[in-house]
Amino acid sequence: MVNLEKGNARRPHRRALTLGLVAVLVLALAVAGAVMPVPYVSLRPGPTMNTIGANPETDKPLIEITGAQTHPASGHLNFTTVAYTGGPKRPISLFTALRDWLNGERAVVPQETIFPKDETVEEVEEENTFLMEDSQQTSVAAALIQMGQKPTTVSAVQSVEKGLPADGVLRPGDEILAVAGTKADRTSRVTGALKQYKPGQSVELTIRRDGKEQRVSMTLAPAPDDANRAVIGVVLRDRYVFPIDVKISVGDIGGPSAGLMFSLGIYDLLTPGDLTGGKFVAGTGTITPEGQVGAIGGIQQKMLGARKAGATVFLVPAGNCDEAVTAAPDGLRLVKAETLDGAVKALQSLQSGQGAVPGCSAS
Protein backbone atom coordinates (compact mmCIF):
# COMPACT_ATOMS: atom_id res chain seq x y z
CA MET A 1 0.00 0.00 0.00
CA VAL A 2 1.25 3.46 -0.91
CA ASN A 3 1.35 6.02 1.86
CA LEU A 4 -0.31 8.99 0.11
CA GLU A 5 0.19 11.31 3.01
CA LYS A 6 3.93 10.70 3.00
CA GLY A 7 4.13 11.23 -0.79
CA ASN A 8 2.17 14.45 -0.58
CA ALA A 9 4.48 15.70 2.12
CA ARG A 10 7.49 15.32 -0.16
CA ARG A 11 5.97 17.20 -3.11
CA PRO A 12 6.23 20.75 -1.73
CA HIS A 13 9.88 20.12 -0.97
CA ARG A 14 10.56 18.84 -4.50
CA ARG A 15 8.55 21.70 -6.03
CA ALA A 16 10.53 24.27 -4.05
CA LEU A 17 13.79 22.62 -5.10
CA THR A 18 12.72 22.64 -8.75
CA LEU A 19 11.64 26.28 -8.62
CA GLY A 20 14.90 27.17 -6.93
CA LEU A 21 16.93 25.48 -9.68
CA VAL A 22 14.86 27.21 -12.37
CA ALA A 23 15.38 30.58 -10.66
CA VAL A 24 19.13 29.97 -10.51
CA LEU A 25 19.20 29.03 -14.19
CA VAL A 26 17.13 32.07 -15.18
CA LEU A 27 19.40 34.30 -13.13
CA ALA A 28 22.50 32.73 -14.68
CA LEU A 29 21.08 33.22 -18.18
CA ALA A 30 20.16 36.82 -17.37
CA VAL A 31 23.67 37.54 -16.09
CA ALA A 32 25.22 35.82 -19.11
CA GLY A 33 22.97 37.76 -21.48
CA ALA A 34 23.86 41.02 -19.80
CA VAL A 35 27.60 40.53 -20.21
CA MET A 36 28.04 38.10 -23.11
CA PRO A 37 29.37 40.05 -26.14
CA VAL A 38 27.86 39.32 -29.54
CA PRO A 39 29.19 40.24 -33.03
CA TYR A 40 26.36 42.62 -33.85
CA VAL A 41 25.94 46.39 -34.11
CA SER A 42 22.83 48.34 -33.14
CA LEU A 43 21.85 51.18 -35.49
CA ARG A 44 19.76 54.15 -34.38
CA PRO A 45 18.82 57.60 -35.77
CA GLY A 46 21.82 59.95 -35.68
CA PRO A 47 22.21 63.72 -35.83
CA THR A 48 20.58 65.71 -38.63
CA MET A 49 21.92 69.11 -39.70
CA ASN A 50 20.61 71.89 -41.91
CA THR A 51 22.97 72.50 -44.84
CA ILE A 52 21.56 76.01 -45.35
CA GLY A 53 21.67 76.79 -41.64
CA ALA A 54 24.22 76.76 -38.85
CA ASN A 55 26.16 73.91 -37.33
CA PRO A 56 24.55 73.62 -33.87
CA GLU A 57 27.91 72.82 -32.27
CA THR A 58 29.70 75.94 -33.54
CA ASP A 59 26.76 78.24 -34.37
CA LYS A 60 28.54 79.06 -37.65
CA PRO A 61 27.14 78.44 -41.14
CA LEU A 62 27.44 74.78 -42.02
CA ILE A 63 28.35 75.81 -45.57
CA GLU A 64 30.51 78.90 -46.02
CA ILE A 65 31.09 80.19 -49.55
CA THR A 66 33.61 82.86 -50.56
CA GLY A 67 34.40 84.15 -54.02
CA ALA A 68 30.79 84.25 -55.21
CA GLN A 69 27.57 86.06 -54.38
CA THR A 70 25.32 84.08 -52.08
CA HIS A 71 21.61 84.42 -51.42
CA PRO A 72 19.64 84.00 -48.19
CA ALA A 73 17.77 80.72 -47.87
CA SER A 74 14.96 79.79 -45.53
CA GLY A 75 13.60 76.45 -44.39
CA HIS A 76 15.70 73.33 -44.03
CA LEU A 77 17.75 71.09 -46.29
CA ASN A 78 18.94 68.62 -43.69
CA PHE A 79 21.34 65.77 -44.21
CA THR A 80 20.70 62.75 -42.00
CA THR A 81 22.95 60.22 -40.30
CA VAL A 82 22.93 56.88 -38.52
CA ALA A 83 24.56 56.35 -35.13
CA TYR A 84 25.61 52.93 -33.87
CA THR A 85 26.37 51.06 -30.67
CA GLY A 86 28.83 48.18 -30.61
CA GLY A 87 31.81 47.22 -32.69
CA PRO A 88 35.05 45.31 -32.19
CA LYS A 89 36.26 47.57 -29.39
CA ARG A 90 32.97 47.91 -27.50
CA PRO A 91 30.74 44.97 -28.44
CA ILE A 92 27.14 44.97 -27.32
CA SER A 93 25.75 42.25 -25.07
CA LEU A 94 23.24 39.60 -26.05
CA PHE A 95 20.65 41.34 -23.88
CA THR A 96 21.24 44.68 -25.62
CA ALA A 97 21.04 43.06 -29.05
CA LEU A 98 17.71 41.42 -28.21
CA ARG A 99 16.31 44.60 -26.65
CA ASP A 100 17.26 46.71 -29.65
CA TRP A 101 16.00 44.07 -32.07
CA LEU A 102 12.57 44.50 -30.50
CA ASN A 103 12.82 48.31 -30.73
CA GLY A 104 11.09 49.59 -33.87
CA GLU A 105 13.50 52.52 -34.18
CA ARG A 106 16.63 50.40 -34.19
CA ALA A 107 18.18 47.79 -36.42
CA VAL A 108 20.60 45.09 -35.26
CA VAL A 109 22.99 44.06 -38.03
CA PRO A 110 26.10 41.85 -38.21
CA GLN A 111 29.25 43.64 -37.09
CA GLU A 112 30.84 43.06 -40.51
CA THR A 113 28.24 45.42 -41.99
CA ILE A 114 30.10 48.33 -40.39
CA PHE A 115 33.50 46.81 -39.66
CA PRO A 116 34.74 44.39 -42.35
CA LYS A 117 36.88 41.56 -40.99
CA ASP A 118 39.92 42.61 -43.04
CA GLU A 119 39.90 46.20 -41.70
CA THR A 120 40.72 47.65 -38.30
CA VAL A 121 38.45 50.13 -36.53
CA GLU A 122 41.00 52.86 -37.26
CA GLU A 123 41.05 51.97 -40.95
CA VAL A 124 37.24 52.10 -41.13
CA GLU A 125 37.20 55.52 -39.43
CA GLU A 126 39.92 56.84 -41.75
CA GLU A 127 37.99 55.57 -44.77
CA ASN A 128 34.78 57.24 -43.56
CA THR A 129 36.64 60.52 -43.05
CA PHE A 130 38.07 60.29 -46.56
CA LEU A 131 34.63 59.48 -48.00
CA MET A 132 33.13 62.51 -46.27
CA GLU A 133 35.87 64.80 -47.61
CA ASP A 134 35.53 63.32 -51.09
CA SER A 135 31.73 63.68 -50.89
CA GLN A 136 32.10 67.37 -50.05
CA GLN A 137 34.37 67.95 -53.05
CA THR A 138 32.03 66.03 -55.33
CA SER A 139 28.98 67.88 -54.04
CA VAL A 140 30.54 71.24 -54.91
CA ALA A 141 31.31 69.96 -58.42
CA ALA A 142 27.75 68.64 -58.84
CA ALA A 143 26.22 71.94 -57.69
CA LEU A 144 28.39 73.99 -60.06
CA ILE A 145 27.67 71.67 -62.98
CA GLN A 146 23.95 71.96 -62.18
CA MET A 147 24.44 75.73 -62.54
CA GLY A 148 26.24 75.29 -65.86
CA GLN A 149 29.74 75.90 -64.47
CA LYS A 150 31.97 72.89 -65.10
CA PRO A 151 35.00 72.89 -62.75
CA THR A 152 38.47 71.83 -63.86
CA THR A 153 40.26 68.80 -62.45
CA VAL A 154 43.79 68.02 -61.36
CA SER A 155 45.51 64.83 -60.22
CA ALA A 156 46.54 65.08 -56.57
CA VAL A 157 48.84 62.89 -54.48
CA GLN A 158 46.82 61.10 -51.81
CA SER A 159 49.68 59.12 -50.29
CA VAL A 160 53.34 58.28 -50.92
CA GLU A 161 54.75 54.77 -50.54
CA LYS A 162 57.93 54.52 -48.50
CA GLY A 163 61.04 53.24 -50.26
CA LEU A 164 59.83 54.04 -53.76
CA PRO A 165 61.04 56.92 -56.00
CA ALA A 166 58.44 59.50 -54.89
CA ASP A 167 59.40 59.05 -51.23
CA GLY A 168 60.97 62.33 -50.12
CA VAL A 169 60.20 64.00 -53.45
CA LEU A 170 56.42 64.23 -53.50
CA ARG A 171 54.03 64.92 -50.60
CA PRO A 172 50.34 64.24 -50.01
CA GLY A 173 48.44 67.18 -51.45
CA ASP A 174 50.87 67.86 -54.31
CA GLU A 175 49.07 68.41 -57.61
CA ILE A 176 50.62 66.88 -60.73
CA LEU A 177 50.14 69.27 -63.63
CA ALA A 178 52.32 67.71 -66.35
CA VAL A 179 54.44 64.65 -67.13
CA ALA A 180 57.58 65.43 -69.13
CA GLY A 181 56.07 68.74 -70.16
CA THR A 182 52.80 67.24 -71.38
CA LYS A 183 49.71 68.55 -69.58
CA ALA A 184 47.99 65.96 -67.38
CA ASP A 185 44.83 67.36 -65.79
CA ARG A 186 43.48 64.13 -64.31
CA THR A 187 44.77 60.92 -62.79
CA SER A 188 44.07 58.76 -65.86
CA ARG A 189 46.32 61.01 -67.95
CA VAL A 190 49.11 60.96 -65.39
CA THR A 191 49.08 57.15 -65.14
CA GLY A 192 48.72 56.84 -68.90
CA ALA A 193 51.82 58.98 -69.45
CA LEU A 194 53.84 57.05 -66.86
CA LYS A 195 52.98 53.73 -68.55
CA GLN A 196 55.25 54.76 -71.42
CA TYR A 197 58.30 54.54 -69.13
CA LYS A 198 60.36 51.52 -68.08
CA PRO A 199 62.08 50.87 -64.76
CA GLY A 200 65.33 52.77 -64.54
CA GLN A 201 64.21 55.65 -66.76
CA SER A 202 63.91 59.20 -65.39
CA VAL A 203 60.83 61.37 -65.59
CA GLU A 204 60.20 65.06 -64.88
CA LEU A 205 56.94 66.10 -63.29
CA THR A 206 55.49 69.58 -63.04
CA ILE A 207 53.72 69.91 -59.71
CA ARG A 208 51.94 72.57 -57.69
CA ARG A 209 52.69 72.65 -53.98
CA ASP A 210 51.21 75.26 -51.65
CA GLY A 211 50.06 77.25 -54.68
CA LYS A 212 53.50 77.36 -56.35
CA GLU A 213 54.58 75.43 -59.44
CA GLN A 214 57.87 73.54 -59.51
CA ARG A 215 59.56 70.71 -61.38
CA VAL A 216 60.83 67.51 -59.80
CA SER A 217 62.63 64.52 -61.30
CA MET A 218 62.92 60.91 -60.25
CA THR A 219 64.01 57.53 -61.59
CA LEU A 220 61.20 55.02 -61.92
CA ALA A 221 61.41 51.72 -60.06
CA PRO A 222 59.96 48.29 -60.87
CA ALA A 223 56.57 47.63 -59.33
CA PRO A 224 56.64 45.30 -56.31
CA ASP A 225 54.28 42.88 -58.08
CA ASP A 226 55.65 43.24 -61.64
CA ALA A 227 59.33 43.85 -62.38
CA ASN A 228 58.52 45.00 -65.92
CA ARG A 229 56.12 47.76 -64.81
CA ALA A 230 57.55 51.14 -63.81
CA VAL A 231 56.16 53.07 -60.83
CA ILE A 232 56.97 56.19 -58.84
CA GLY A 233 55.13 55.01 -55.72
CA VAL A 234 52.13 57.26 -55.17
CA VAL A 235 48.37 56.90 -54.85
CA LEU A 236 46.62 59.56 -56.91
CA ARG A 237 43.05 60.83 -57.02
CA ASP A 238 41.30 63.50 -59.04
CA ARG A 239 40.73 66.78 -57.26
CA TYR A 240 38.51 69.57 -58.51
CA VAL A 241 39.72 73.13 -58.90
CA PHE A 242 36.83 75.45 -58.18
CA PRO A 243 36.41 79.15 -59.01
CA ILE A 244 34.99 79.60 -55.50
CA ASP A 245 35.93 78.42 -52.04
CA VAL A 246 33.38 76.23 -50.25
CA LYS A 247 33.93 75.17 -46.65
CA ILE A 248 31.63 72.55 -45.15
CA SER A 249 31.86 72.01 -41.39
CA VAL A 250 30.23 68.90 -39.93
CA GLY A 251 32.61 67.88 -37.17
CA ASP A 252 33.57 64.21 -36.95
CA ILE A 253 30.70 62.87 -39.06
CA GLY A 254 31.95 60.53 -41.78
CA GLY A 255 30.74 58.72 -44.88
CA PRO A 256 29.49 59.76 -48.33
CA SER A 257 25.71 59.73 -47.85
CA ALA A 258 25.28 63.49 -47.33
CA GLY A 259 26.41 64.31 -50.87
CA LEU A 260 22.96 65.05 -52.31
CA MET A 261 22.00 67.38 -49.45
CA PHE A 262 25.35 69.20 -49.59
CA SER A 263 24.84 69.79 -53.32
CA LEU A 264 21.31 71.09 -52.77
CA GLY A 265 22.50 73.39 -49.98
CA ILE A 266 25.30 74.82 -52.12
CA TYR A 267 22.97 75.23 -55.08
CA ASP A 268 20.34 76.98 -52.93
CA LEU A 269 22.89 79.41 -51.48
CA LEU A 270 24.38 80.26 -54.89
CA THR A 271 21.11 80.81 -56.76
CA PRO A 272 18.41 83.45 -56.28
CA GLY A 273 15.14 82.37 -54.75
CA ASP A 274 14.29 79.86 -52.10
CA LEU A 275 14.52 76.17 -52.96
CA THR A 276 12.48 74.88 -50.02
CA GLY A 277 9.76 77.53 -49.82
CA GLY A 278 10.31 77.51 -46.06
CA LYS A 279 9.56 73.78 -45.75
CA PHE A 280 11.56 71.37 -43.60
CA VAL A 281 13.17 69.09 -46.17
CA ALA A 282 15.59 66.33 -45.25
CA GLY A 283 17.19 63.58 -47.27
CA THR A 284 20.13 61.37 -48.05
CA GLY A 285 22.08 59.93 -50.96
CA THR A 286 25.54 59.88 -52.44
CA ILE A 287 26.30 62.16 -55.38
CA THR A 288 28.54 62.00 -58.44
CA PRO A 289 29.96 65.08 -60.17
CA GLU A 290 27.39 64.52 -62.92
CA GLY A 291 24.60 64.63 -60.34
CA GLN A 292 23.66 60.95 -60.12
CA VAL A 293 22.21 60.05 -56.72
CA GLY A 294 23.30 56.74 -55.18
CA ALA A 295 21.66 54.45 -52.61
CA ILE A 296 22.78 54.39 -48.99
CA GLY A 297 22.39 52.29 -45.83
CA GLY A 298 20.26 52.91 -42.76
CA ILE A 299 17.37 54.56 -44.59
CA GLN A 300 14.85 53.66 -41.85
CA GLN A 301 16.90 55.28 -39.07
CA LYS A 302 17.56 58.35 -41.21
CA MET A 303 13.86 58.87 -41.93
CA LEU A 304 12.99 58.47 -38.25
CA GLY A 305 15.68 60.98 -37.27
CA ALA A 306 14.44 63.44 -39.86
CA ARG A 307 10.81 63.16 -38.78
CA LYS A 308 11.71 63.62 -35.11
CA ALA A 309 13.62 66.77 -36.06
CA GLY A 310 10.52 68.15 -37.81
CA ALA A 311 10.95 67.18 -41.48
CA THR A 312 7.82 66.78 -43.59
CA VAL A 313 9.56 65.99 -46.90
CA PHE A 314 12.31 63.40 -47.36
CA LEU A 315 14.44 62.94 -50.48
CA VAL A 316 15.05 59.23 -51.04
CA PRO A 317 17.58 57.76 -53.50
CA ALA A 318 15.73 55.72 -56.11
CA GLY A 319 17.63 52.61 -55.01
CA ASN A 320 16.21 52.92 -51.49
CA CYS A 321 12.57 53.54 -52.41
CA ASP A 322 11.29 49.99 -51.83
CA GLU A 323 12.72 49.88 -48.32
CA ALA A 324 11.69 53.45 -47.54
CA VAL A 325 8.03 52.92 -48.45
CA THR A 326 7.63 50.12 -45.93
CA ALA A 327 9.44 51.98 -43.11
CA ALA A 328 8.43 55.64 -43.52
CA PRO A 329 7.04 57.29 -40.36
CA ASP A 330 3.69 59.04 -40.47
CA GLY A 331 3.77 62.63 -41.70
CA LEU A 332 6.83 62.25 -43.91
CA ARG A 333 6.34 62.67 -47.67
CA LEU A 334 8.83 60.63 -49.68
CA VAL A 335 10.26 62.17 -52.85
CA LYS A 336 12.30 59.96 -55.16
CA ALA A 337 15.67 61.46 -56.13
CA GLU A 338 17.51 59.91 -59.07
CA THR A 339 19.58 62.97 -59.97
CA LEU A 340 20.44 66.36 -58.51
CA ASP A 341 18.56 68.00 -61.38
CA GLY A 342 15.49 65.90 -60.60
CA ALA A 343 15.69 66.78 -56.89
CA VAL A 344 15.95 70.50 -57.68
CA LYS A 345 12.95 70.35 -60.00
CA ALA A 346 10.93 68.32 -57.47
CA LEU A 347 11.56 70.89 -54.74
CA GLN A 348 10.64 73.73 -57.11
CA SER A 349 7.40 71.92 -57.93
CA LEU A 350 6.63 71.42 -54.24
CA GLN A 351 7.16 75.12 -53.66
CA SER A 352 5.08 76.33 -56.60
CA GLY A 353 2.42 73.63 -56.44
CA GLN A 354 2.89 73.02 -60.15
CA GLY A 355 4.68 70.23 -61.97
CA ALA A 356 5.41 66.60 -61.16
CA VAL A 357 6.87 65.48 -57.85
CA PRO A 358 8.12 61.90 -58.19
CA GLY A 359 7.25 59.82 -55.15
CA CYS A 360 8.52 56.48 -53.91
CA SER A 361 6.38 53.43 -54.48
CA ALA A 362 7.00 49.77 -53.76
CA SER A 363 7.91 47.75 -56.83
XYZ file of C-alpha atoms in Angstrom:
363
model
C 0.000 0.000 0.000
C 1.253 3.463 -0.909
C 1.351 6.020 1.860
C -0.315 8.993 0.107
C 0.190 11.314 3.013
C 3.932 10.702 2.996
C 4.129 11.232 -0.794
C 2.172 14.453 -0.582
C 4.484 15.703 2.121
C 7.493 15.317 -0.156
C 5.972 17.196 -3.112
C 6.230 20.745 -1.730
C 9.882 20.123 -0.975
C 10.558 18.843 -4.497
C 8.554 21.701 -6.028
C 10.529 24.269 -4.045
C 13.787 22.615 -5.096
C 12.722 22.644 -8.754
C 11.639 26.276 -8.617
C 14.899 27.165 -6.933
C 16.927 25.475 -9.681
C 14.861 27.210 -12.373
C 15.376 30.577 -10.665
C 19.127 29.974 -10.509
C 19.201 29.029 -14.188
C 17.132 32.074 -15.183
C 19.396 34.302 -13.130
C 22.499 32.731 -14.682
C 21.084 33.223 -18.181
C 20.159 36.816 -17.373
C 23.667 37.542 -16.091
C 25.219 35.825 -19.107
C 22.974 37.761 -21.483
C 23.865 41.021 -19.801
C 27.605 40.532 -20.212
C 28.044 38.100 -23.107
C 29.373 40.055 -26.139
C 27.855 39.320 -29.544
C 29.194 40.236 -33.025
C 26.361 42.622 -33.848
C 25.945 46.395 -34.109
C 22.834 48.340 -33.137
C 21.853 51.176 -35.489
C 19.760 54.154 -34.382
C 18.823 57.601 -35.771
C 21.817 59.946 -35.685
C 22.209 63.717 -35.834
C 20.583 65.712 -38.628
C 21.924 69.108 -39.700
C 20.610 71.893 -41.912
C 22.972 72.497 -44.839
C 21.561 76.007 -45.351
C 21.672 76.788 -41.641
C 24.218 76.764 -38.850
C 26.161 73.913 -37.334
C 24.555 73.617 -33.868
C 27.910 72.819 -32.274
C 29.700 75.936 -33.537
C 26.758 78.243 -34.375
C 28.544 79.061 -37.651
C 27.143 78.442 -41.139
C 27.442 74.783 -42.021
C 28.349 75.807 -45.574
C 30.506 78.904 -46.017
C 31.095 80.191 -49.553
C 33.606 82.859 -50.557
C 34.395 84.146 -54.021
C 30.791 84.248 -55.208
C 27.573 86.056 -54.380
C 25.324 84.076 -52.076
C 21.608 84.422 -51.422
C 19.640 84.001 -48.195
C 17.773 80.717 -47.866
C 14.959 79.785 -45.525
C 13.599 76.447 -44.387
C 15.697 73.333 -44.033
C 17.753 71.085 -46.286
C 18.945 68.618 -43.691
C 21.340 65.770 -44.206
C 20.704 62.748 -41.999
C 22.953 60.215 -40.298
C 22.928 56.883 -38.523
C 24.564 56.348 -35.134
C 25.605 52.934 -33.873
C 26.369 51.063 -30.668
C 28.825 48.178 -30.615
C 31.807 47.222 -32.695
C 35.054 45.311 -32.186
C 36.265 47.573 -29.387
C 32.974 47.911 -27.498
C 30.744 44.970 -28.441
C 27.143 44.966 -27.324
C 25.749 42.249 -25.069
C 23.237 39.599 -26.052
C 20.651 41.341 -23.877
C 21.237 44.684 -25.625
C 21.040 43.058 -29.051
C 17.707 41.416 -28.209
C 16.305 44.595 -26.646
C 17.261 46.714 -29.653
C 15.999 44.068 -32.073
C 12.570 44.504 -30.504
C 12.824 48.313 -30.730
C 11.089 49.590 -33.866
C 13.497 52.520 -34.177
C 16.631 50.401 -34.188
C 18.184 47.788 -36.421
C 20.598 45.092 -35.264
C 22.991 44.058 -38.030
C 26.102 41.850 -38.213
C 29.247 43.642 -37.094
C 30.838 43.060 -40.515
C 28.240 45.415 -41.991
C 30.101 48.332 -40.394
C 33.501 46.814 -39.664
C 34.737 44.387 -42.349
C 36.881 41.555 -40.988
C 39.917 42.605 -43.036
C 39.903 46.204 -41.705
C 40.719 47.654 -38.295
C 38.451 50.132 -36.535
C 41.002 52.860 -37.262
C 41.048 51.973 -40.954
C 37.240 52.102 -41.126
C 37.203 55.516 -39.426
C 39.918 56.841 -41.754
C 37.987 55.572 -44.770
C 34.781 57.239 -43.556
C 36.644 60.520 -43.054
C 38.065 60.292 -46.558
C 34.631 59.476 -47.999
C 33.134 62.511 -46.268
C 35.868 64.804 -47.610
C 35.528 63.325 -51.093
C 31.735 63.682 -50.891
C 32.096 67.366 -50.050
C 34.366 67.950 -53.052
C 32.027 66.035 -55.332
C 28.976 67.883 -54.042
C 30.535 71.243 -54.914
C 31.309 69.960 -58.420
C 27.751 68.640 -58.842
C 26.215 71.941 -57.694
C 28.385 73.988 -60.063
C 27.671 71.666 -62.983
C 23.947 71.963 -62.180
C 24.438 75.731 -62.536
C 26.239 75.286 -65.864
C 29.741 75.899 -64.473
C 31.969 72.895 -65.096
C 34.999 72.890 -62.747
C 38.471 71.831 -63.857
C 40.257 68.795 -62.449
C 43.791 68.016 -61.357
C 45.509 64.826 -60.218
C 46.541 65.083 -56.569
C 48.835 62.892 -54.481
C 46.816 61.101 -51.812
C 49.681 59.119 -50.292
C 53.337 58.283 -50.922
C 54.749 54.773 -50.536
C 57.934 54.519 -48.504
C 61.043 53.237 -50.264
C 59.827 54.042 -53.764
C 61.037 56.924 -56.001
C 58.443 59.503 -54.895
C 59.396 59.053 -51.226
C 60.973 62.334 -50.115
C 60.201 64.003 -53.451
C 56.417 64.235 -53.501
C 54.034 64.921 -50.602
C 50.335 64.240 -50.011
C 48.438 67.180 -51.450
C 50.875 67.861 -54.306
C 49.072 68.407 -57.607
C 50.623 66.883 -60.727
C 50.137 69.272 -63.634
C 52.324 67.715 -66.350
C 54.445 64.651 -67.129
C 57.582 65.429 -69.129
C 56.067 68.743 -70.158
C 52.796 67.243 -71.383
C 49.706 68.546 -69.583
C 47.989 65.956 -67.380
C 44.829 67.359 -65.792
C 43.483 64.134 -64.313
C 44.767 60.916 -62.791
C 44.067 58.762 -65.860
C 46.318 61.007 -67.952
C 49.115 60.959 -65.391
C 49.079 57.151 -65.140
C 48.720 56.844 -68.898
C 51.819 58.978 -69.449
C 53.838 57.048 -66.859
C 52.976 53.727 -68.546
C 55.253 54.759 -71.417
C 58.298 54.536 -69.127
C 60.356 51.520 -68.079
C 62.079 50.868 -64.756
C 65.327 52.774 -64.542
C 64.210 55.651 -66.765
C 63.913 59.204 -65.392
C 60.832 61.371 -65.594
C 60.200 65.059 -64.879
C 56.937 66.096 -63.285
C 55.485 69.582 -63.037
C 53.719 69.906 -59.711
C 51.940 72.566 -57.694
C 52.687 72.655 -53.977
C 51.209 75.258 -51.653
C 50.065 77.250 -54.679
C 53.503 77.364 -56.349
C 54.577 75.429 -59.436
C 57.874 73.544 -59.512
C 59.557 70.710 -61.380
C 60.829 67.510 -59.800
C 62.630 64.521 -61.301
C 62.917 60.905 -60.245
C 64.006 57.533 -61.585
C 61.197 55.022 -61.925
C 61.413 51.720 -60.063
C 59.961 48.286 -60.873
C 56.571 47.634 -59.331
C 56.637 45.301 -56.306
C 54.284 42.883 -58.082
C 55.652 43.238 -61.638
C 59.334 43.851 -62.379
C 58.519 45.004 -65.916
C 56.122 47.756 -64.809
C 57.552 51.142 -63.811
C 56.160 53.066 -60.826
C 56.970 56.188 -58.842
C 55.126 55.008 -55.722
C 52.130 57.256 -55.174
C 48.374 56.900 -54.845
C 46.623 59.565 -56.911
C 43.054 60.835 -57.016
C 41.300 63.497 -59.038
C 40.732 66.780 -57.259
C 38.511 69.569 -58.510
C 39.725 73.128 -58.901
C 36.831 75.449 -58.183
C 36.411 79.146 -59.007
C 34.985 79.601 -55.496
C 35.932 78.418 -52.035
C 33.378 76.228 -50.247
C 33.928 75.167 -46.647
C 31.630 72.546 -45.148
C 31.860 72.009 -41.388
C 30.225 68.904 -39.931
C 32.612 67.883 -37.171
C 33.574 64.213 -36.951
C 30.699 62.867 -39.060
C 31.949 60.531 -41.780
C 30.739 58.719 -44.877
C 29.494 59.764 -48.329
C 25.710 59.734 -47.852
C 25.275 63.492 -47.327
C 26.406 64.305 -50.867
C 22.960 65.050 -52.308
C 22.003 67.378 -49.454
C 25.352 69.205 -49.585
C 24.837 69.788 -53.319
C 21.312 71.092 -52.769
C 22.497 73.386 -49.979
C 25.303 74.816 -52.120
C 22.969 75.235 -55.083
C 20.345 76.976 -52.932
C 22.890 79.407 -51.484
C 24.379 80.259 -54.885
C 21.111 80.807 -56.763
C 18.412 83.453 -56.279
C 15.135 82.369 -54.754
C 14.289 79.863 -52.102
C 14.517 76.171 -52.964
C 12.485 74.878 -50.016
C 9.757 77.526 -49.819
C 10.312 77.509 -46.065
C 9.563 73.781 -45.753
C 11.557 71.368 -43.597
C 13.166 69.086 -46.169
C 15.589 66.331 -45.245
C 17.192 63.580 -47.269
C 20.130 61.374 -48.046
C 22.076 59.932 -50.961
C 25.544 59.884 -52.438
C 26.304 62.157 -55.383
C 28.535 62.001 -58.438
C 29.958 65.082 -60.172
C 27.391 64.522 -62.918
C 24.598 64.626 -60.339
C 23.665 60.950 -60.123
C 22.212 60.051 -56.716
C 23.301 56.743 -55.179
C 21.661 54.454 -52.613
C 22.781 54.392 -48.986
C 22.393 52.294 -45.826
C 20.258 52.914 -42.757
C 17.367 54.563 -44.595
C 14.849 53.665 -41.846
C 16.895 55.278 -39.066
C 17.556 58.354 -41.213
C 13.859 58.867 -41.927
C 12.989 58.471 -38.249
C 15.675 60.981 -37.266
C 14.438 63.441 -39.863
C 10.808 63.159 -38.782
C 11.706 63.620 -35.114
C 13.619 66.769 -36.060
C 10.524 68.148 -37.814
C 10.951 67.178 -41.475
C 7.823 66.784 -43.587
C 9.563 65.993 -46.903
C 12.307 63.405 -47.356
C 14.441 62.940 -50.476
C 15.048 59.225 -51.043
C 17.578 57.757 -53.500
C 15.729 55.720 -56.109
C 17.627 52.610 -55.008
C 16.209 52.924 -51.487
C 12.571 53.538 -52.413
C 11.293 49.988 -51.831
C 12.722 49.878 -48.316
C 11.692 53.455 -47.539
C 8.029 52.925 -48.448
C 7.632 50.119 -45.925
C 9.439 51.976 -43.114
C 8.431 55.636 -43.520
C 7.045 57.287 -40.365
C 3.689 59.041 -40.469
C 3.765 62.630 -41.695
C 6.832 62.253 -43.914
C 6.344 62.667 -47.668
C 8.827 60.630 -49.684
C 10.257 62.173 -52.855
C 12.296 59.962 -55.159
C 15.666 61.455 -56.133
C 17.510 59.909 -59.073
C 19.579 62.974 -59.968
C 20.437 66.358 -58.506
C 18.560 68.003 -61.376
C 15.492 65.903 -60.595
C 15.693 66.779 -56.894
C 15.951 70.503 -57.682
C 12.946 70.351 -59.996
C 10.926 68.319 -57.473
C 11.562 70.892 -54.740
C 10.645 73.725 -57.107
C 7.398 71.919 -57.933
C 6.631 71.418 -54.242
C 7.159 75.121 -53.657
C 5.081 76.329 -56.602
C 2.421 73.634 -56.441
C 2.889 73.016 -60.150
C 4.680 70.231 -61.969
C 5.415 66.597 -61.159
C 6.872 65.478 -57.853
C 8.117 61.895 -58.188
C 7.253 59.825 -55.150
C 8.515 56.481 -53.908
C 6.377 53.429 -54.482
C 7.003 49.768 -53.761
C 7.909 47.746 -56.834
